mmCIF file of C-alpha atoms in Angstrom:
data_model
loop_
_atom_site.group_PDB
_atom_site.id
_atom_site.type_symbol
_atom_site.label_atom_id
_atom_site.label_comp_id
_atom_site.label_asym_id
_atom_site.label_seq_id
_atom_site.Cartn_x
_atom_site.Cartn_y
_atom_site.Cartn_z
ATOM 1 C CA ARG A 536 196.802 58.444 330.505
ATOM 2 C CA GLU A 537 196.921 59.694 334.038
ATOM 3 C CA THR A 538 198.167 57.287 336.743
ATOM 4 C CA ARG A 539 197.299 57.659 340.468
ATOM 5 C CA TRP A 540 199.258 55.961 343.227
ATOM 6 C CA ALA A 541 197.255 55.994 346.508
ATOM 7 C CA GLY A 542 199.412 57.335 349.317
ATOM 8 C CA ARG A 543 201.909 59.174 346.978
ATOM 9 C CA ALA A 544 201.377 62.991 346.859
ATOM 10 C CA GLN A 545 197.791 62.379 347.705
ATOM 11 C CA ILE A 546 195.496 65.099 349.302
ATOM 12 C CA ILE A 547 192.377 64.209 351.100
ATOM 13 C CA GLU A 548 189.675 66.813 351.960
ATOM 14 C CA ASP A 549 185.960 67.007 352.921
ATOM 15 C CA LEU A 550 186.044 64.456 355.762
ATOM 16 C CA PRO A 551 182.866 63.875 357.749
ATOM 17 C CA SER A 552 182.581 65.294 361.249
ATOM 18 C CA ASN A 553 181.359 62.080 362.684
ATOM 19 C CA LEU A 554 184.398 60.061 361.447
ATOM 20 C CA PHE A 555 185.772 59.301 364.882
ATOM 21 C CA GLY A 556 182.557 59.431 366.980
ATOM 22 C CA ALA A 557 178.905 60.402 367.081
ATOM 23 C CA ASP A 558 177.905 63.983 365.993
ATOM 24 C CA ALA A 559 174.432 65.272 366.680
ATOM 25 C CA GLN A 560 174.540 67.271 363.514
ATOM 26 C CA PRO A 561 177.078 65.596 361.047
ATOM 27 C CA SER A 562 178.645 67.818 358.516
ATOM 28 C CA ILE A 563 181.684 68.029 356.337
ATOM 29 C CA LEU A 564 184.910 69.500 357.719
ATOM 30 C CA GLN A 565 186.117 71.909 355.020
ATOM 31 C CA ASN A 566 188.834 73.353 357.160
ATOM 32 C CA LEU A 567 190.803 69.988 357.372
ATOM 33 C CA THR A 568 193.263 68.884 354.746
ATOM 34 C CA ILE A 569 195.354 65.600 354.942
ATOM 35 C CA PHE A 570 198.440 65.502 352.685
ATOM 36 C CA LEU A 571 199.902 61.978 352.326
ATOM 37 C CA ASP A 572 203.096 60.780 350.963
ATOM 38 C CA GLY A 573 204.784 57.463 351.804
ATOM 39 C CA ALA A 574 208.300 58.669 351.359
ATOM 40 C CA HIS A 575 210.672 56.454 353.231
ATOM 41 C CA THR A 576 214.132 57.297 351.753
ATOM 42 C CA PRO A 577 216.170 60.380 351.887
ATOM 43 C CA GLU A 578 215.573 61.102 348.212
ATOM 44 C CA SER A 579 211.774 60.539 348.320
ATOM 45 C CA MET A 580 211.572 62.520 351.575
ATOM 46 C CA GLN A 581 213.173 65.528 349.764
ATOM 47 C CA ALA A 582 210.738 65.128 347.016
ATOM 48 C CA CYS A 583 207.884 64.869 349.548
ATOM 49 C CA ALA A 584 209.008 68.023 351.312
ATOM 50 C CA GLN A 585 209.128 69.900 348.108
ATOM 51 C CA TRP A 586 205.782 68.584 347.004
ATOM 52 C CA PHE A 587 204.271 69.656 350.412
ATOM 53 C CA CYS A 588 205.732 73.121 350.324
ATOM 54 C CA GLY A 589 204.387 73.667 346.833
ATOM 55 C CA VAL A 590 200.858 72.434 347.273
ATOM 56 C CA HIS A 591 200.738 74.150 350.666
ATOM 57 C CA ALA A 592 201.219 77.488 348.871
ATOM 58 C CA GLU A 593 198.439 76.522 346.326
ATOM 59 C CA VAL A 594 195.922 75.493 349.016
ATOM 60 C CA ASN A 595 196.467 78.675 350.807
ATOM 61 C CA GLY A 596 196.636 80.836 347.653
ATOM 62 C CA LEU A 597 200.111 82.043 348.639
ATOM 63 C CA LYS A 598 203.343 82.447 346.736
ATOM 64 C CA VAL A 599 206.103 80.853 348.602
ATOM 65 C CA ALA A 600 209.483 82.676 348.672
ATOM 66 C CA LYS A 601 212.569 81.144 350.038
ATOM 67 C CA ALA A 602 214.330 82.953 352.779
ATOM 68 C CA SER A 603 217.184 84.094 350.605
ATOM 69 C CA GLU A 604 214.761 85.754 348.130
ATOM 70 C CA VAL A 605 212.541 87.555 350.533
ATOM 71 C CA ASP A 606 212.447 91.359 350.200
ATOM 72 C CA ASP A 607 211.808 93.247 353.597
ATOM 73 C CA GLY A 608 209.167 95.395 351.789
ATOM 74 C CA ALA A 609 207.546 92.519 349.895
ATOM 75 C CA VAL A 610 204.039 91.296 350.901
ATOM 76 C CA GLY A 611 203.028 87.645 349.935
ATOM 77 C CA SER A 612 200.028 87.289 347.665
ATOM 78 C CA GLN A 613 196.877 85.867 349.353
ATOM 79 C CA LYS A 614 193.548 84.935 348.200
ATOM 80 C CA PRO A 615 190.596 86.055 350.380
ATOM 81 C CA SER A 616 189.685 83.339 352.951
ATOM 82 C CA GLU A 617 187.156 82.933 355.787
ATOM 83 C CA TYR A 618 189.949 81.447 357.852
ATOM 84 C CA THR A 619 191.809 83.473 360.484
ATOM 85 C CA ASP A 620 194.645 81.038 361.206
ATOM 86 C CA VAL A 621 196.571 78.037 359.726
ATOM 87 C CA GLN A 622 197.571 75.200 361.878
ATOM 88 C CA ARG A 623 200.171 72.588 360.308
ATOM 89 C CA ILE A 624 200.653 69.196 361.755
ATOM 90 C CA LEU A 625 203.180 66.492 361.033
ATOM 91 C CA LEU A 626 202.260 62.903 361.464
ATOM 92 C CA PHE A 627 205.357 60.762 361.105
ATOM 93 C CA ASN A 628 206.701 57.310 361.541
ATOM 94 C CA CYS A 629 209.384 55.131 359.686
ATOM 95 C CA MET A 630 210.636 51.706 359.992
ATOM 96 C CA GLU A 631 213.460 51.073 362.537
ATOM 97 C CA GLU A 632 216.092 50.197 359.900
ATOM 98 C CA ARG A 633 215.907 53.727 358.590
ATOM 99 C CA ASP A 634 217.980 56.570 359.816
ATOM 100 C CA PRO A 635 215.589 59.137 361.292
ATOM 101 C CA SER A 636 217.809 62.094 360.710
ATOM 102 C CA ALA A 637 218.283 61.229 357.083
ATOM 103 C CA LEU A 638 214.538 61.451 356.636
ATOM 104 C CA LEU A 639 213.611 64.225 358.981
ATOM 105 C CA GLY A 640 216.596 66.339 357.932
ATOM 106 C CA PRO A 641 215.422 67.047 354.399
ATOM 107 C CA LEU A 642 211.971 67.712 355.469
ATOM 108 C CA ALA A 643 213.045 70.254 358.184
ATOM 109 C CA THR A 644 215.485 71.959 355.692
ATOM 110 C CA ALA A 645 212.724 72.285 352.865
ATOM 111 C CA LEU A 646 210.294 73.735 355.324
ATOM 112 C CA GLN A 647 212.794 76.393 356.558
ATOM 113 C CA GLU A 648 213.725 77.337 352.993
ATOM 114 C CA SER A 649 210.074 77.843 352.227
ATOM 115 C CA ASN A 650 209.364 79.775 355.460
ATOM 116 C CA ILE A 651 206.828 76.976 356.564
ATOM 117 C CA SER A 652 206.748 75.572 359.959
ATOM 118 C CA PHE A 653 204.747 72.934 361.762
ATOM 119 C CA ASN A 654 202.787 73.898 364.933
ATOM 120 C CA ARG A 655 202.702 70.351 366.105
ATOM 121 C CA ALA A 656 204.370 67.048 365.334
ATOM 122 C CA TYR A 657 203.045 63.549 366.322
ATOM 123 C CA PHE A 658 205.290 60.501 366.325
ATOM 124 C CA VAL A 659 203.122 57.448 366.086
ATOM 125 C CA PRO A 660 203.390 53.639 365.577
ATOM 126 C CA ASN A 661 202.413 52.393 362.139
ATOM 127 C CA ASP A 662 200.407 49.345 363.406
ATOM 128 C CA SER A 663 196.768 50.535 363.590
ATOM 129 C CA SER A 664 195.886 47.104 364.899
ATOM 130 C CA ARG A 665 196.774 48.684 368.318
ATOM 131 C CA THR A 666 193.285 50.407 367.941
ATOM 132 C CA SER A 667 190.199 48.722 368.917
ATOM 133 C CA VAL A 668 186.991 48.586 366.873
ATOM 134 C CA SER A 669 183.738 49.864 368.260
ATOM 135 C CA SER A 670 180.406 48.043 368.131
ATOM 136 C CA SER A 671 179.496 50.161 364.991
ATOM 137 C CA GLY A 672 182.656 48.966 363.230
ATOM 138 C CA GLY A 673 184.427 52.192 363.257
ATOM 139 C CA PRO A 674 187.831 53.052 364.691
ATOM 140 C CA GLN A 675 188.031 53.930 368.304
ATOM 141 C CA LYS A 676 190.664 55.910 370.357
ATOM 142 C CA VAL A 677 192.997 53.982 372.584
ATOM 143 C CA GLU A 678 194.318 55.894 375.566
ATOM 144 C CA HIS A 679 197.843 55.568 376.952
ATOM 145 C CA SER A 680 199.231 57.160 380.144
ATOM 146 C CA SER A 681 201.882 59.894 379.375
ATOM 147 C CA GLN A 682 204.336 58.204 381.744
ATOM 148 C CA ASP A 683 204.260 54.898 379.881
ATOM 149 C CA LEU A 684 204.550 56.290 376.284
ATOM 150 C CA GLU A 685 208.441 56.706 376.354
ATOM 151 C CA LYS A 686 208.824 53.339 377.898
ATOM 152 C CA ASP A 687 206.405 51.429 375.658
ATOM 153 C CA PHE A 688 207.338 53.385 372.280
ATOM 154 C CA PRO A 689 211.150 53.731 372.385
ATOM 155 C CA TRP A 690 211.382 54.127 368.552
ATOM 156 C CA GLN A 691 208.773 56.796 368.507
ATOM 157 C CA HIS A 692 210.684 58.590 371.326
ATOM 158 C CA ARG A 693 213.916 58.487 369.354
ATOM 159 C CA LEU A 694 212.149 59.966 366.216
ATOM 160 C CA LYS A 695 210.742 62.758 368.489
ATOM 161 C CA THR A 696 214.094 63.513 369.875
ATOM 162 C CA THR A 697 215.670 63.568 366.477
ATOM 163 C CA TRP A 698 212.976 66.032 365.324
ATOM 164 C CA ASP A 699 213.435 68.153 368.490
ATOM 165 C CA ASN A 700 217.241 68.365 367.959
ATOM 166 C CA LEU A 701 216.823 69.386 364.258
ATOM 167 C CA GLN A 702 214.465 72.119 365.316
ATOM 168 C CA ARG A 703 216.859 73.324 368.042
ATOM 169 C CA GLN A 704 219.722 73.333 365.557
ATOM 170 C CA GLN A 705 217.727 75.447 363.065
ATOM 171 C CA LYS A 706 216.688 77.859 365.723
ATOM 172 C CA GLN A 707 220.335 78.575 366.543
ATOM 173 C CA GLN A 708 221.236 78.897 362.819
ATOM 174 C CA THR A 709 218.363 81.356 362.152
ATOM 175 C CA THR A 710 219.221 85.071 361.848
ATOM 176 C CA GLU A 711 216.874 87.996 361.390
ATOM 177 C CA SER A 712 218.535 89.129 358.145
ATOM 178 C CA THR A 713 217.795 85.927 356.347
ATOM 179 C CA THR A 714 214.427 84.699 357.681
ATOM 180 C CA ALA A 715 212.091 87.760 357.676
ATOM 181 C CA PHE A 716 208.822 86.494 355.917
ATOM 182 C CA THR A 717 204.937 87.310 355.583
ATOM 183 C CA ASP A 718 202.643 84.755 357.033
ATOM 184 C CA THR A 719 199.311 83.608 355.497
ATOM 185 C CA LEU A 720 197.545 86.415 357.169
ATOM 186 C CA GLY A 721 199.961 89.078 355.813
ATOM 187 C CA LYS A 722 201.769 89.649 358.931
ATOM 188 C CA ARG A 723 205.663 90.073 358.887
ATOM 189 C CA HIS A 724 207.684 87.753 361.038
ATOM 190 C CA SER A 725 211.190 86.196 361.569
ATOM 191 C CA LEU A 726 211.598 82.546 361.988
ATOM 192 C CA ALA A 727 213.961 83.290 364.940
ATOM 193 C CA ASP A 728 210.843 84.647 366.744
ATOM 194 C CA SER A 729 208.382 81.928 365.621
ATOM 195 C CA ALA A 730 206.819 79.592 368.162
ATOM 196 C CA PRO A 731 208.730 76.212 368.406
ATOM 197 C CA CYS A 732 206.934 73.173 367.048
ATOM 198 C CA GLU A 733 205.398 71.126 369.895
ATOM 199 C CA SER A 734 206.207 67.415 369.562
ATOM 200 C CA ALA A 735 204.382 64.607 371.062
ATOM 201 C CA LEU A 736 204.395 60.850 371.357
ATOM 202 C CA SER A 737 201.078 59.103 370.519
ATOM 203 C CA GLY A 738 200.686 55.366 371.425
ATOM 204 C CA SER A 739 197.892 55.095 368.850
ATOM 205 C CA LEU A 740 197.605 56.201 365.274
ATOM 206 C CA CYS A 741 193.824 56.413 365.592
ATOM 207 C CA SER A 742 194.089 58.647 368.634
ATOM 208 C CA ALA A 743 196.517 61.035 367.070
ATOM 209 C CA LEU A 744 194.095 61.277 363.968
ATOM 210 C CA ALA A 745 191.066 61.642 366.226
ATOM 211 C CA THR A 746 192.687 64.414 368.178
ATOM 212 C CA VAL A 747 193.533 66.318 364.967
ATOM 213 C CA HIS A 748 190.041 65.803 363.616
ATOM 214 C CA GLU A 749 188.419 67.024 366.905
ATOM 215 C CA ASN A 750 190.679 70.038 366.883
ATOM 216 C CA ALA A 751 189.483 70.948 363.255
ATOM 217 C CA LYS A 752 185.866 70.519 364.456
ATOM 218 C CA ARG A 753 186.328 72.856 367.480
ATOM 219 C CA ASN A 754 188.099 75.602 365.363
ATOM 220 C CA SER A 755 186.179 76.048 362.274
ATOM 221 C CA THR A 756 187.943 79.276 361.422
ATOM 222 C CA THR A 757 191.349 77.637 361.481
ATOM 223 C CA ARG A 758 192.633 75.885 358.421
ATOM 224 C CA VAL A 759 194.176 72.527 359.644
ATOM 225 C CA GLN A 760 196.725 70.994 357.420
ATOM 226 C CA VAL A 761 198.302 67.615 358.205
ATOM 227 C CA LEU A 762 201.301 66.004 356.459
ATOM 228 C CA VAL A 763 201.533 62.222 356.925
ATOM 229 C CA THR A 764 204.878 60.819 355.811
ATOM 230 C CA GLY A 765 207.822 58.558 356.567
ATOM 231 C CA SER A 766 206.265 55.059 355.744
ATOM 232 C CA LEU A 767 203.969 53.500 353.239
ATOM 233 C CA HIS A 768 202.597 51.374 356.057
ATOM 234 C CA LEU A 769 201.663 54.472 358.031
ATOM 235 C CA VAL A 770 200.075 56.076 355.055
ATOM 236 C CA GLY A 771 198.088 52.960 354.317
ATOM 237 C CA ASP A 772 196.820 52.786 357.882
ATOM 238 C CA VAL A 773 195.784 56.335 357.665
ATOM 239 C CA LEU A 774 193.870 55.831 354.522
ATOM 240 C CA ARG A 775 192.043 52.897 356.058
ATOM 241 C CA LEU A 776 191.231 54.831 359.281
ATOM 242 C CA LEU A 777 189.911 57.744 357.076
ATOM 243 C CA LYS A 778 187.942 55.202 355.082
ATOM 244 C CA ARG A 779 189.635 56.226 351.913
ATOM 245 C CA ALA A 780 191.646 53.094 351.228
ATOM 246 C CA PRO A 781 191.597 51.953 347.611
ATOM 247 C CA ARG A 782 189.410 48.986 346.843
#
């Protein structure tokens, strides 16, 4: 008998376009995929990273080859797609008793080995009670001034700094001979030349999700893939905000 555990290796698709606000012509966002895993230990984070890299390849119709296995003349397999680009986003938080580098390190390493990189990373508080509720009963974004974020959210700032340092170290270790790869559009690249992951603090989980959701709405030809991990509390809050929490 198959057993499912909400928030563990869970994939959510087909979210409504009016989830975070009114939409004159509501539709289903077919280009947005949310990957959730409540990994919060080094061992479970490594498993989460391996799972994400594997299902990422399946969703995109790609064969993921590790950097050490890439042949300069090889071209990755790809299914025909109406999408012209792929944007990958990390949504992360962990409890303050955790070691950020012990969790983010395995994730960064697995991504590098699978030639996958995030375009953007958001570091957010778990507590979605920071969000307000609109008159319609739905979630509503809460704005925070950028100058206050580092002061008001020191733990998230530490997570961001840890991630930025890991990215910087990987960039320094990267060499052309070991990191040439073919992207999802069949173009050859080197990770040494790839754009760095933009990291940001968000004072509201709802605001971060709404930003990602709005970006997918505006860019219908871009496949947007979001990995949510680091905390079961974070994953539970995301499920509730997406109205996919188990009953």
